[in-house]
Amino acid sequence: MAFAVLLPLCGCGNNDVYDEMPQKIQMFVSQYWPNSEMASFTVTATGSVARIEHGPTLTFDTEGEWTAVDGNGAILPPTFLFDRLPQPLYEHLEATENTAAVYAATRRPPIYTVRLSTRTLTYDSSTASLTGD
C-alpha cells in the first residue's frame, strides 16, 4: 500500500527504473525531487547510484543512506539541506545566504562537505569545526 502512495508522488516517467530502487531510496527521491523522471539506477559493491533525468546524481550506501548528492550543475533543494545537513552547517549556509547556492553535498560521518560555486565547506560534527576554501 505504501508503494502505491509513493509512485504517484514521484511521477517518474521511467517507472521501470523507479521500481528497481529500494523503497527507502524511492522515498528519498520523492521527498526532494518530486515529479522527476529517473534516468538510471545502479547497484554497486558499496551501495547504489540513482540518476534523475536532467537532474542530480544520488549516491547511497548499502543501508540506503545518502552519501553524496551532485546537482550536476543545478542547485540542491534547500529542504534537502535543512533536513539532511547538521544544523550548524545549515545555519552557516543560511547566515551567509548560501542555501540557494549549494551544488553538491557529501556525507561521510562525522564529515559533511558542501560545494558552492566558488568554494567548498567542510563540517566535522565530532569537533563542531567548519572549514572552507
Tab-separated table of N, CA, C and O in Angstrom:
chain	number	residue	atom	x	y	z
A	1	MET	N	0.821	-1.199	0.000
A	1	MET	CA	0.000	0.000	0.000
A	1	MET	C	0.863	1.261	0.000
A	1	MET	O	0.583	2.188	-0.717
A	2	ALA	N	1.918	1.266	0.811
A	2	ALA	CA	2.792	2.438	0.862
A	2	ALA	C	3.424	2.695	-0.496
A	2	ALA	O	3.563	3.833	-0.918
A	3	PHE	N	3.823	1.626	-1.199
A	3	PHE	CA	4.415	1.792	-2.523
A	3	PHE	C	3.436	2.463	-3.473
A	3	PHE	O	3.817	3.322	-4.242
A	4	ALA	N	2.186	2.091	-3.403
A	4	ALA	CA	1.168	2.680	-4.273
A	4	ALA	C	1.031	4.171	-4.023
A	4	ALA	O	0.725	4.931	-4.925
A	5	VAL	N	1.289	4.595	-2.805
A	5	VAL	CA	1.233	6.017	-2.476
A	5	VAL	C	2.472	6.725	-2.992
A	5	VAL	O	2.406	7.837	-3.487
A	6	LEU	N	3.634	6.096	-2.902
A	6	LEU	CA	4.887	6.728	-3.314
A	6	LEU	C	4.992	6.922	-4.814
A	6	LEU	O	5.525	7.922	-5.266
A	7	LEU	N	4.527	5.976	-5.591
A	7	LEU	CA	4.665	6.054	-7.028
A	7	LEU	C	4.066	7.330	-7.605
A	7	LEU	O	4.743	8.029	-8.349
A	8	PRO	N	2.845	7.717	-7.246
A	8	PRO	CA	2.311	8.969	-7.772
A	8	PRO	C	3.086	10.189	-7.275
A	8	PRO	O	3.178	11.175	-7.968
A	9	LEU	N	3.674	10.118	-6.088
A	9	LEU	CA	4.442	11.251	-5.583
A	9	LEU	C	5.644	11.527	-6.457
A	9	LEU	O	6.028	12.659	-6.678
A	10	CYS	N	6.277	10.472	-6.921
A	10	CYS	CA	7.452	10.636	-7.758
A	10	CYS	C	7.056	11.131	-9.138
A	10	CYS	O	7.702	11.986	-9.692
A	11	GLY	N	5.996	10.575	-9.671
A	11	GLY	CA	5.597	10.952	-11.015
A	11	GLY	C	6.657	10.554	-12.026
A	11	GLY	O	6.843	11.191	-13.037
A	12	CYS	N	7.398	9.508	-11.701
A	12	CYS	CA	8.529	9.107	-12.520
A	12	CYS	C	8.057	8.636	-13.890
A	12	CYS	O	7.235	7.739	-13.999
A	13	GLY	N	8.632	9.229	-14.925
A	13	GLY	CA	8.288	8.839	-16.274
A	13	GLY	C	8.859	7.478	-16.629
A	13	GLY	O	8.316	6.778	-17.450
A	14	ASN	N	9.972	7.120	-16.021
A	14	ASN	CA	10.576	5.821	-16.282
A	14	ASN	C	10.329	4.952	-15.059
A	14	ASN	O	11.180	4.791	-14.204
A	15	ASN	N	9.125	4.375	-14.967
A	15	ASN	CA	8.737	3.602	-13.793
A	15	ASN	C	9.558	2.342	-13.622
A	15	ASN	O	9.719	1.859	-12.508
A	16	ASP	N	10.098	1.757	-14.713
A	16	ASP	CA	10.931	0.572	-14.583
A	16	ASP	C	12.149	0.867	-13.711
A	16	ASP	O	12.501	0.085	-12.842
A	17	VAL	N	12.792	1.993	-13.951
A	17	VAL	CA	13.957	2.382	-13.146
A	17	VAL	C	13.514	2.673	-11.716
A	17	VAL	O	14.132	2.216	-10.763
A	18	TYR	N	12.445	3.401	-11.557
A	18	TYR	CA	11.947	3.740	-10.217
A	18	TYR	C	11.604	2.472	-9.442
A	18	TYR	O	11.936	2.337	-8.264
A	19	ASP	N	10.992	1.512	-10.104
A	19	ASP	CA	10.595	0.257	-9.460
A	19	ASP	C	11.792	-0.563	-8.997
A	19	ASP	O	11.680	-1.346	-8.059
A	20	GLU	N	12.947	-0.403	-9.644
A	20	GLU	CA	14.161	-1.132	-9.269
A	20	GLU	C	14.738	-0.650	-7.939
A	20	GLU	O	15.473	-1.386	-7.288
A	21	MET	N	14.419	0.562	-7.552
A	21	MET	CA	15.031	1.156	-6.367
A	21	MET	C	14.373	0.651	-5.086
A	21	MET	O	13.165	0.452	-5.051
A	22	PRO	N	15.172	0.466	-4.030
A	22	PRO	CA	14.582	0.116	-2.735
A	22	PRO	C	13.627	1.218	-2.274
A	22	PRO	O	13.792	2.391	-2.623
A	23	GLN	N	12.660	0.830	-1.480
A	23	GLN	CA	11.639	1.776	-1.029
A	23	GLN	C	12.242	2.987	-0.320
A	23	GLN	O	11.782	4.118	-0.503
A	24	LYS	N	13.273	2.780	0.474
A	24	LYS	CA	13.909	3.893	1.198
A	24	LYS	C	14.448	4.939	0.215
A	24	LYS	O	14.319	6.140	0.445
A	25	ILE	N	15.026	4.493	-0.882
A	25	ILE	CA	15.558	5.417	-1.887
A	25	ILE	C	14.422	6.054	-2.674
A	25	ILE	O	14.473	7.245	-2.988
A	26	GLN	N	13.373	5.300	-2.964
A	26	GLN	CA	12.199	5.878	-3.620
A	26	GLN	C	11.636	7.028	-2.789
A	26	GLN	O	11.292	8.083	-3.323
A	27	MET	N	11.544	6.825	-1.483
A	27	MET	CA	11.006	7.869	-0.597
A	27	MET	C	11.909	9.104	-0.607
A	27	MET	O	11.427	10.236	-0.623
A	28	PHE	N	13.219	8.897	-0.607
A	28	PHE	CA	14.186	9.994	-0.641
A	28	PHE	C	13.998	10.815	-1.914
A	28	PHE	O	13.895	12.041	-1.872
A	29	VAL	N	13.936	10.132	-3.052
A	29	VAL	CA	13.753	10.816	-4.335
A	29	VAL	C	12.420	11.558	-4.353
A	29	VAL	O	12.351	12.724	-4.734
A	30	SER	N	11.356	10.911	-3.925
A	30	SER	CA	10.025	11.528	-3.934
A	30	SER	C	9.948	12.752	-3.036
A	30	SER	O	9.255	13.714	-3.346
A	31	GLN	N	10.678	12.717	-1.927
A	31	GLN	CA	10.639	13.833	-0.980
A	31	GLN	C	11.335	15.079	-1.524
A	31	GLN	O	10.817	16.178	-1.386
A	32	TYR	N	12.500	14.914	-2.134
A	32	TYR	CA	13.289	16.079	-2.546
A	32	TYR	C	13.227	16.400	-4.035
A	32	TYR	O	13.518	17.529	-4.431
A	33	TRP	N	12.868	15.431	-4.858
A	33	TRP	CA	12.762	15.651	-6.298
A	33	TRP	C	11.452	15.062	-6.809
A	33	TRP	O	11.451	14.156	-7.643
A	34	PRO	N	10.313	15.562	-6.314
A	34	PRO	CA	9.021	15.026	-6.771
A	34	PRO	C	8.823	15.314	-8.261
A	34	PRO	O	9.392	16.266	-8.797
A	35	ASN	N	8.034	14.481	-8.882
A	35	ASN	CA	7.697	14.645	-10.303
A	35	ASN	C	8.911	14.576	-11.219
A	35	ASN	O	8.929	15.194	-12.277
A	36	SER	N	9.933	13.846	-10.791
A	36	SER	CA	11.140	13.689	-11.596
A	36	SER	C	11.119	12.359	-12.319
A	36	SER	O	10.504	11.399	-11.872
A	37	GLU	N	11.814	12.324	-13.435
A	37	GLU	CA	11.975	11.081	-14.173
A	37	GLU	C	13.332	10.482	-13.823
A	37	GLU	O	14.333	11.192	-13.778
A	38	MET	N	13.357	9.189	-13.587
A	38	MET	CA	14.601	8.507	-13.274
A	38	MET	C	15.303	8.130	-14.577
A	38	MET	O	14.693	7.577	-15.486
A	39	ALA	N	16.601	8.428	-14.649
A	39	ALA	CA	17.385	8.063	-15.822
A	39	ALA	C	18.021	6.693	-15.645
A	39	ALA	O	18.059	5.897	-16.578
A	40	SER	N	18.520	6.427	-14.417
A	40	SER	CA	19.165	5.135	-14.183
A	40	SER	C	19.262	4.849	-12.695
A	40	SER	O	19.191	5.751	-11.859
A	41	PHE	N	19.456	3.569	-12.387
A	41	PHE	CA	19.701	3.115	-11.031
A	41	PHE	C	20.651	1.933	-11.116
A	41	PHE	O	20.387	0.973	-11.850
A	42	THR	N	21.774	2.035	-10.401
A	42	THR	CA	22.805	1.014	-10.456
A	42	THR	C	23.197	0.600	-9.053
A	42	THR	O	23.428	1.457	-8.195
A	43	VAL	N	23.277	-0.697	-8.826
A	43	VAL	CA	23.754	-1.217	-7.553
A	43	VAL	C	25.247	-1.472	-7.697
A	43	VAL	O	25.693	-2.065	-8.689
A	44	THR	N	26.028	-0.988	-6.716
A	44	THR	CA	27.476	-1.164	-6.726
A	44	THR	C	27.889	-1.993	-5.510
A	44	THR	O	27.056	-2.320	-4.668
A	45	ALA	N	29.164	-2.276	-5.407
A	45	ALA	CA	29.683	-3.036	-4.265
A	45	ALA	C	29.534	-2.261	-2.963
A	45	ALA	O	29.429	-2.850	-1.889
A	46	THR	N	29.505	-0.934	-3.036
A	46	THR	CA	29.430	-0.110	-1.829
A	46	THR	C	28.067	0.521	-1.595
A	46	THR	O	27.891	1.267	-0.644
A	47	GLY	N	27.106	0.258	-2.478
A	47	GLY	CA	25.779	0.848	-2.317
A	47	GLY	C	25.049	0.921	-3.635
A	47	GLY	O	24.963	-0.057	-4.361
A	48	SER	N	24.572	2.118	-3.964
A	48	SER	CA	23.849	2.295	-5.218
A	48	SER	C	23.914	3.741	-5.669
A	48	SER	O	24.198	4.643	-4.883
A	49	VAL	N	23.639	3.935	-6.957
A	49	VAL	CA	23.647	5.262	-7.559
A	49	VAL	C	22.360	5.425	-8.359
A	49	VAL	O	22.027	4.584	-9.192
A	50	ALA	N	21.649	6.511	-8.080
A	50	ALA	CA	20.430	6.845	-8.817
A	50	ALA	C	20.675	8.154	-9.565
A	50	ALA	O	21.236	9.095	-9.010
A	51	ARG	N	20.266	8.188	-10.803
A	51	ARG	CA	20.441	9.395	-11.613
A	51	ARG	C	19.063	9.857	-12.046
A	51	ARG	O	18.284	9.095	-12.640
A	52	ILE	N	18.764	11.109	-11.716
A	52	ILE	CA	17.493	11.713	-12.123
A	52	ILE	C	17.709	12.383	-13.474
A	52	ILE	O	18.705	13.095	-13.679
A	53	GLU	N	16.786	12.135	-14.404
A	53	GLU	CA	16.865	12.721	-15.739
A	53	GLU	C	16.985	14.233	-15.641
A	53	GLU	O	16.172	14.891	-14.995
A	54	HIS	N	18.021	14.791	-16.277
A	54	HIS	CA	18.274	16.244	-16.270
A	54	HIS	C	18.356	16.784	-14.843
A	54	HIS	O	17.886	17.890	-14.568
A	55	GLY	N	18.913	15.992	-13.950
A	55	GLY	CA	18.992	16.395	-12.549
A	55	GLY	C	20.180	15.775	-11.855
A	55	GLY	O	21.160	15.401	-12.495
A	56	PRO	N	20.073	15.639	-10.553
A	56	PRO	CA	21.210	15.198	-9.757
A	56	PRO	C	21.519	13.707	-9.860
A	56	PRO	O	20.689	12.905	-10.289
A	57	THR	N	22.717	13.404	-9.440
A	57	THR	CA	23.153	12.029	-9.233
A	57	THR	C	23.183	11.814	-7.729
A	57	THR	O	23.785	12.606	-6.984
A	58	LEU	N	22.521	10.755	-7.270
A	58	LEU	CA	22.378	10.465	-5.846
A	58	LEU	C	23.117	9.166	-5.536
A	58	LEU	O	22.863	8.151	-6.186
A	59	THR	N	23.993	9.199	-4.548
A	59	THR	CA	24.750	8.015	-4.170
A	59	THR	C	24.333	7.596	-2.766
A	59	THR	O	24.211	8.448	-1.873
A	60	PHE	N	24.126	6.292	-2.580
A	60	PHE	CA	23.664	5.745	-1.309
A	60	PHE	C	24.586	4.618	-0.866
A	60	PHE	O	25.151	3.907	-1.704
A	61	ASP	N	24.695	4.426	0.451
A	61	ASP	CA	25.458	3.295	0.968
A	61	ASP	C	24.586	2.040	0.930
A	61	ASP	O	23.443	2.078	0.466
A	62	THR	N	25.114	0.933	1.432
A	62	THR	CA	24.375	-0.326	1.374
A	62	THR	C	23.135	-0.330	2.257
A	62	THR	O	22.254	-1.167	2.093
A	63	GLU	N	23.039	0.620	3.187
A	63	GLU	CA	21.857	0.742	4.051
A	63	GLU	C	20.808	1.682	3.461
A	63	GLU	O	19.768	1.915	4.076
A	64	GLY	N	21.106	2.269	2.297
A	64	GLY	CA	20.170	3.195	1.665
A	64	GLY	C	20.255	4.615	2.184
A	64	GLY	O	19.382	5.431	1.907
A	65	GLU	N	21.330	4.921	2.917
A	65	GLU	CA	21.548	6.290	3.401
A	65	GLU	C	22.339	7.064	2.353
A	65	GLU	O	23.295	6.535	1.773
A	66	TRP	N	21.982	8.303	2.131
A	66	TRP	CA	22.680	9.102	1.127
A	66	TRP	C	24.123	9.338	1.561
A	66	TRP	O	24.399	9.562	2.741
A	67	THR	N	25.035	9.281	0.613
A	67	THR	CA	26.441	9.593	0.877
A	67	THR	C	26.911	10.757	0.019
A	67	THR	O	27.843	11.455	0.400
A	68	ALA	N	26.262	10.962	-1.127
A	68	ALA	CA	26.625	12.087	-1.990
A	68	ALA	C	25.441	12.463	-2.864
A	68	ALA	O	24.687	11.602	-3.308
A	69	VAL	N	25.306	13.764	-3.068
A	69	VAL	CA	24.301	14.294	-3.986
A	69	VAL	C	25.005	15.348	-4.825
A	69	VAL	O	25.504	16.334	-4.291
A	70	ASP	N	25.083	15.111	-6.116
A	70	ASP	CA	25.707	16.052	-7.038
A	70	ASP	C	24.613	16.594	-7.937
A	70	ASP	O	23.985	15.844	-8.692
A	71	GLY	N	24.381	17.891	-7.853
A	71	GLY	CA	23.329	18.519	-8.648
A	71	GLY	C	23.623	18.554	-10.135
A	71	GLY	O	22.763	18.940	-10.919
A	72	ASN	N	24.837	18.180	-10.525
A	72	ASN	CA	25.230	18.209	-11.945
A	72	ASN	C	24.966	19.571	-12.571
A	72	ASN	O	24.406	19.685	-13.653
A	73	GLY	N	25.373	20.607	-11.848
A	73	GLY	CA	25.226	21.970	-12.342
A	73	GLY	C	24.010	22.705	-11.818
A	73	GLY	O	23.898	23.917	-11.986
A	74	ALA	N	23.099	22.010	-11.180
A	74	ALA	CA	21.906	22.646	-10.600
A	74	ALA	C	22.059	22.687	-9.078
A	74	ALA	O	22.738	21.844	-8.491
A	75	ILE	N	21.418	23.664	-8.463
A	75	ILE	CA	21.492	23.765	-7.003
A	75	ILE	C	20.639	22.678	-6.349
A	75	ILE	O	19.669	22.202	-6.926
A	76	LEU	N	21.033	22.309	-5.150
A	76	LEU	CA	20.285	21.319	-4.388
A	76	LEU	C	19.120	22.000	-3.675
A	76	LEU	O	19.226	23.167	-3.274
A	77	PRO	N	18.019	21.308	-3.495
A	77	PRO	CA	16.856	21.910	-2.833
A	77	PRO	C	17.187	22.327	-1.396
A	77	PRO	O	17.765	21.541	-0.640
A	78	PRO	N	16.838	23.540	-1.020
A	78	PRO	CA	17.072	23.979	0.359
A	78	PRO	C	16.434	23.056	1.397
A	78	PRO	O	16.974	22.890	2.487
A	79	THR	N	15.317	22.418	1.059
A	79	THR	CA	14.694	21.491	2.015
A	79	THR	C	15.587	20.287	2.268
A	79	THR	O	15.659	19.782	3.389
A	80	PHE	N	16.282	19.820	1.241
A	80	PHE	CA	17.250	18.735	1.418
A	80	PHE	C	18.350	19.182	2.381
A	80	PHE	O	18.716	18.457	3.304
A	81	LEU	N	18.880	20.386	2.173
A	81	LEU	CA	19.951	20.905	3.033
A	81	LEU	C	19.473	21.024	4.475
A	81	LEU	O	20.171	20.614	5.407
A	82	PHE	N	18.287	21.562	4.660
A	82	PHE	CA	17.734	21.738	6.006
A	82	PHE	C	17.538	20.399	6.701
A	82	PHE	O	17.889	20.233	7.869
A	83	ASP	N	16.984	19.446	5.980
A	83	ASP	CA	16.667	18.145	6.571
A	83	ASP	C	17.894	17.264	6.795
A	83	ASP	O	17.930	16.487	7.745
A	84	ARG	N	18.879	17.337	5.914
A	84	ARG	CA	19.933	16.323	5.884
A	84	ARG	C	21.316	16.782	6.340
A	84	ARG	O	22.186	15.938	6.560
A	85	LEU	N	21.542	18.079	6.456
A	85	LEU	CA	22.846	18.554	6.931
A	85	LEU	C	22.789	18.813	8.432
A	85	LEU	O	21.722	19.120	8.968
A	86	PRO	N	23.937	18.731	9.099
A	86	PRO	CA	23.951	19.095	10.528
A	86	PRO	C	23.486	20.542	10.697
A	86	PRO	O	23.786	21.407	9.861
A	87	GLN	N	22.764	20.794	11.760
A	87	GLN	CA	22.188	22.119	11.992
A	87	GLN	C	23.222	23.244	11.931
A	87	GLN	O	22.960	24.266	11.291
A	88	PRO	N	24.402	23.116	12.549
A	88	PRO	CA	25.372	24.224	12.468
A	88	PRO	C	25.814	24.526	11.030
A	88	PRO	O	26.008	25.694	10.678
A	89	LEU	N	25.969	23.507	10.209
A	89	LEU	CA	26.354	23.729	8.816
A	89	LEU	C	25.225	24.419	8.067
A	89	LEU	O	25.452	25.399	7.346
A	90	TYR	N	24.008	23.950	8.252
A	90	TYR	CA	22.875	24.596	7.595
A	90	TYR	C	22.737	26.053	8.058
A	90	TYR	O	22.530	26.949	7.235
A	91	GLU	N	22.875	26.284	9.350
A	91	GLU	CA	22.760	27.656	9.873
A	91	GLU	C	23.839	28.565	9.291
A	91	GLU	O	23.582	29.740	9.029
A	92	HIS	N	25.043	28.041	9.068
A	92	HIS	CA	26.098	28.829	8.429
A	92	HIS	C	25.708	29.171	6.991
A	92	HIS	O	25.874	30.324	6.559
A	93	LEU	N	25.194	28.196	6.266
A	93	LEU	CA	24.743	28.455	4.896
A	93	LEU	C	23.652	29.515	4.876
A	93	LEU	O	23.649	30.410	4.022
A	94	GLU	N	22.740	29.420	5.828
A	94	GLU	CA	21.647	30.388	5.923
A	94	GLU	C	22.173	31.780	6.278
A	94	GLU	O	21.784	32.774	5.652
A	95	ALA	N	23.078	31.858	7.250
A	95	ALA	CA	23.625	33.150	7.690
A	95	ALA	C	24.430	33.836	6.591
A	95	ALA	O	24.455	35.063	6.512
A	96	THR	N	25.060	33.052	5.734
A	96	THR	CA	25.849	33.619	4.632
A	96	THR	C	25.053	33.686	3.331
A	96	THR	O	25.622	33.955	2.273
A	97	GLU	N	23.752	33.437	3.432
A	97	GLU	CA	22.836	33.489	2.293
A	97	GLU	C	23.262	32.557	1.161
A	97	GLU	O	23.228	32.920	-0.010
A	98	ASN	N	23.649	31.342	1.542
A	98	ASN	CA	24.096	30.362	0.561
A	98	ASN	C	23.204	29.126	0.476
A	98	ASN	O	23.587	28.137	-0.156
A	99	THR	N	22.020	29.156	1.071
A	99	THR	CA	21.153	27.979	0.998
A	99	THR	C	20.677	27.710	-0.433
A	99	THR	O	20.286	26.596	-0.747
A	100	ALA	N	20.733	28.703	-1.288
A	100	ALA	CA	20.345	28.515	-2.682
A	100	ALA	C	21.572	28.523	-3.585
A	100	ALA	O	21.492	28.876	-4.761
A	101	ALA	N	22.721	28.117	-3.024
A	101	ALA	CA	23.957	28.130	-3.802
A	101	ALA	C	24.778	26.859	-3.631
A	101	ALA	O	25.955	26.834	-3.952
A	102	VAL	N	24.158	25.790	-3.133
A	102	VAL	CA	24.875	24.531	-2.928
A	102	VAL	C	24.635	23.629	-4.134
A	102	VAL	O	23.494	23.324	-4.473
A	103	TYR	N	25.728	23.204	-4.750
A	103	TYR	CA	25.650	22.380	-5.953
A	103	TYR	C	25.914	20.899	-5.693
A	103	TYR	O	25.573	20.060	-6.528
A	104	ALA	N	26.518	20.581	-4.542
A	104	ALA	CA	26.802	19.187	-4.217
A	104	ALA	C	27.006	19.067	-2.713
A	104	ALA	O	27.402	20.024	-2.044
A	105	ALA	N	26.730	17.866	-2.200
A	105	ALA	CA	26.937	17.596	-0.774
A	105	ALA	C	27.395	16.146	-0.627
A	105	ALA	O	26.945	15.273	-1.382
A	106	THR	N	28.298	15.927	0.323
A	106	THR	CA	28.716	14.564	0.641
A	106	THR	C	28.613	14.363	2.142
A	106	THR	O	28.760	15.313	2.926
A	107	ARG	N	28.372	13.106	2.508
A	107	ARG	CA	28.217	12.763	3.920
A	107	ARG	C	29.041	11.515	4.196
A	107	ARG	O	28.785	10.452	3.653
A	108	ARG	N	30.053	11.685	5.011
A	108	ARG	CA	30.865	10.586	5.499
A	108	ARG	C	31.079	10.849	6.981
A	108	ARG	O	32.108	11.389	7.374
A	109	PRO	N	30.035	10.531	7.781
A	109	PRO	CA	30.064	10.902	9.200
A	109	PRO	C	31.405	10.577	9.854
A	109	PRO	O	31.953	9.504	9.614
A	110	PRO	N	31.933	11.532	10.589
A	110	PRO	CA	31.300	12.781	11.028
A	110	PRO	C	31.519	13.962	10.087
A	110	PRO	O	31.220	15.092	10.431
A	111	ILE	N	32.035	13.718	8.871
A	111	ILE	CA	32.379	14.801	7.955
A	111	ILE	C	31.269	15.014	6.919
A	111	ILE	O	30.814	14.074	6.269
A	112	TYR	N	30.861	16.284	6.775
A	112	TYR	CA	29.896	16.703	5.766
A	112	TYR	C	30.566	17.782	4.926
A	112	TYR	O	31.183	18.701	5.470
A	113	THR	N	30.443	17.679	3.620
A	113	THR	CA	31.052	18.655	2.722
A	113	THR	C	29.993	19.177	1.767
A	113	THR	O	29.188	18.402	1.248
A	114	VAL	N	29.993	20.484	1.545
A	114	VAL	CA	29.104	21.094	0.556
A	114	VAL	C	29.948	21.902	-0.423
A	114	VAL	O	30.920	22.546	-0.043
A	115	ARG	N	29.574	21.810	-1.698
A	115	ARG	CA	30.280	22.556	-2.735
A	115	ARG	C	29.392	23.689	-3.218
A	115	ARG	O	28.265	23.466	-3.665
A	116	LEU	N	29.913	24.889	-3.096
A	116	LEU	CA	29.251	26.079	-3.614
A	116	LEU	C	29.906	26.423	-4.954
A	116	LEU	O	30.873	25.774	-5.352
A	117	SER	N	29.442	27.436	-5.616
A	117	SER	CA	30.011	27.763	-6.925
A	117	SER	C	31.474	28.192	-6.846
A	117	SER	O	32.240	27.922	-7.757
A	118	THR	N	31.862	28.828	-5.751
A	118	THR	CA	33.225	29.355	-5.669
A	118	THR	C	34.074	28.746	-4.555
A	118	THR	O	35.248	29.078	-4.441
A	119	ARG	N	33.485	27.893	-3.722
A	119	ARG	CA	34.265	27.310	-2.634
A	119	ARG	C	33.603	26.048	-2.102
A	119	ARG	O	32.461	25.735	-2.432
A	120	THR	N	34.347	25.373	-1.258
A	120	THR	CA	33.870	24.162	-0.619
A	120	THR	C	33.939	24.340	0.887
A	120	THR	O	34.933	24.863	1.405
A	121	LEU	N	32.888	23.921	1.579
A	121	LEU	CA	32.853	23.985	3.037
A	121	LEU	C	32.822	22.570	3.593
A	121	LEU	O	32.110	21.703	3.067
A	122	THR	N	33.576	22.349	4.668
A	122	THR	CA	33.592	21.048	5.326
A	122	THR	C	33.269	21.244	6.795
A	122	THR	O	33.836	22.114	7.459
A	123	TYR	N	32.335	20.426	7.272
A	123	TYR	CA	31.931	20.484	8.669
A	123	TYR	C	32.208	19.136	9.313
A	123	TYR	O	31.792	18.090	8.795
A	124	ASP	N	32.909	19.163	10.441
A	124	ASP	CA	33.211	17.964	11.211
A	124	ASP	C	32.299	17.975	12.435
A	124	ASP	O	32.499	18.779	13.344
A	125	SER	N	31.300	17.097	12.456
A	125	SER	CA	30.341	17.114	13.565
A	125	SER	C	30.948	16.585	14.858
A	125	SER	O	30.412	16.855	15.925
A	126	SER	N	32.067	15.877	14.805
A	126	SER	CA	32.695	15.396	16.028
A	126	SER	C	33.419	16.498	16.773
A	126	SER	O	33.562	16.448	17.993
A	127	THR	N	33.885	17.513	16.041
A	127	THR	CA	34.589	18.638	16.669
A	127	THR	C	33.833	19.963	16.526
A	127	THR	O	34.279	20.981	17.043
A	128	ALA	N	32.727	19.940	15.804
A	128	ALA	CA	31.930	21.143	15.521
A	128	ALA	C	32.761	22.218	14.815
A	128	ALA	O	32.554	23.402	15.022
A	129	SER	N	33.695	21.774	13.967
A	129	SER	CA	34.529	22.743	13.253
A	129	SER	C	34.113	22.844	11.791
A	129	SER	O	33.771	21.851	11.155
A	130	LEU	N	34.146	24.069	11.314
A	130	LEU	CA	33.780	24.374	9.936
A	130	LEU	C	34.993	24.970	9.253
A	130	LEU	O	35.591	25.927	9.751
A	131	THR	N	35.370	24.393	8.115
A	131	THR	CA	36.488	24.926	7.338
A	131	THR	C	36.037	25.103	5.908
A	131	THR	O	35.077	24.472	5.454
A	132	GLY	N	36.731	25.975	5.187
A	132	GLY	CA	36.373	26.195	3.803
A	132	GLY	C	37.465	26.917	3.054
A	132	GLY	O	38.341	27.533	3.656
A	133	ASP	N	37.408	26.791	1.744
A	133	ASP	CA	38.389	27.473	0.886
A	133	ASP	C	38.111	28.953	0.872
A	133	ASP	O	37.018	29.392	0.853
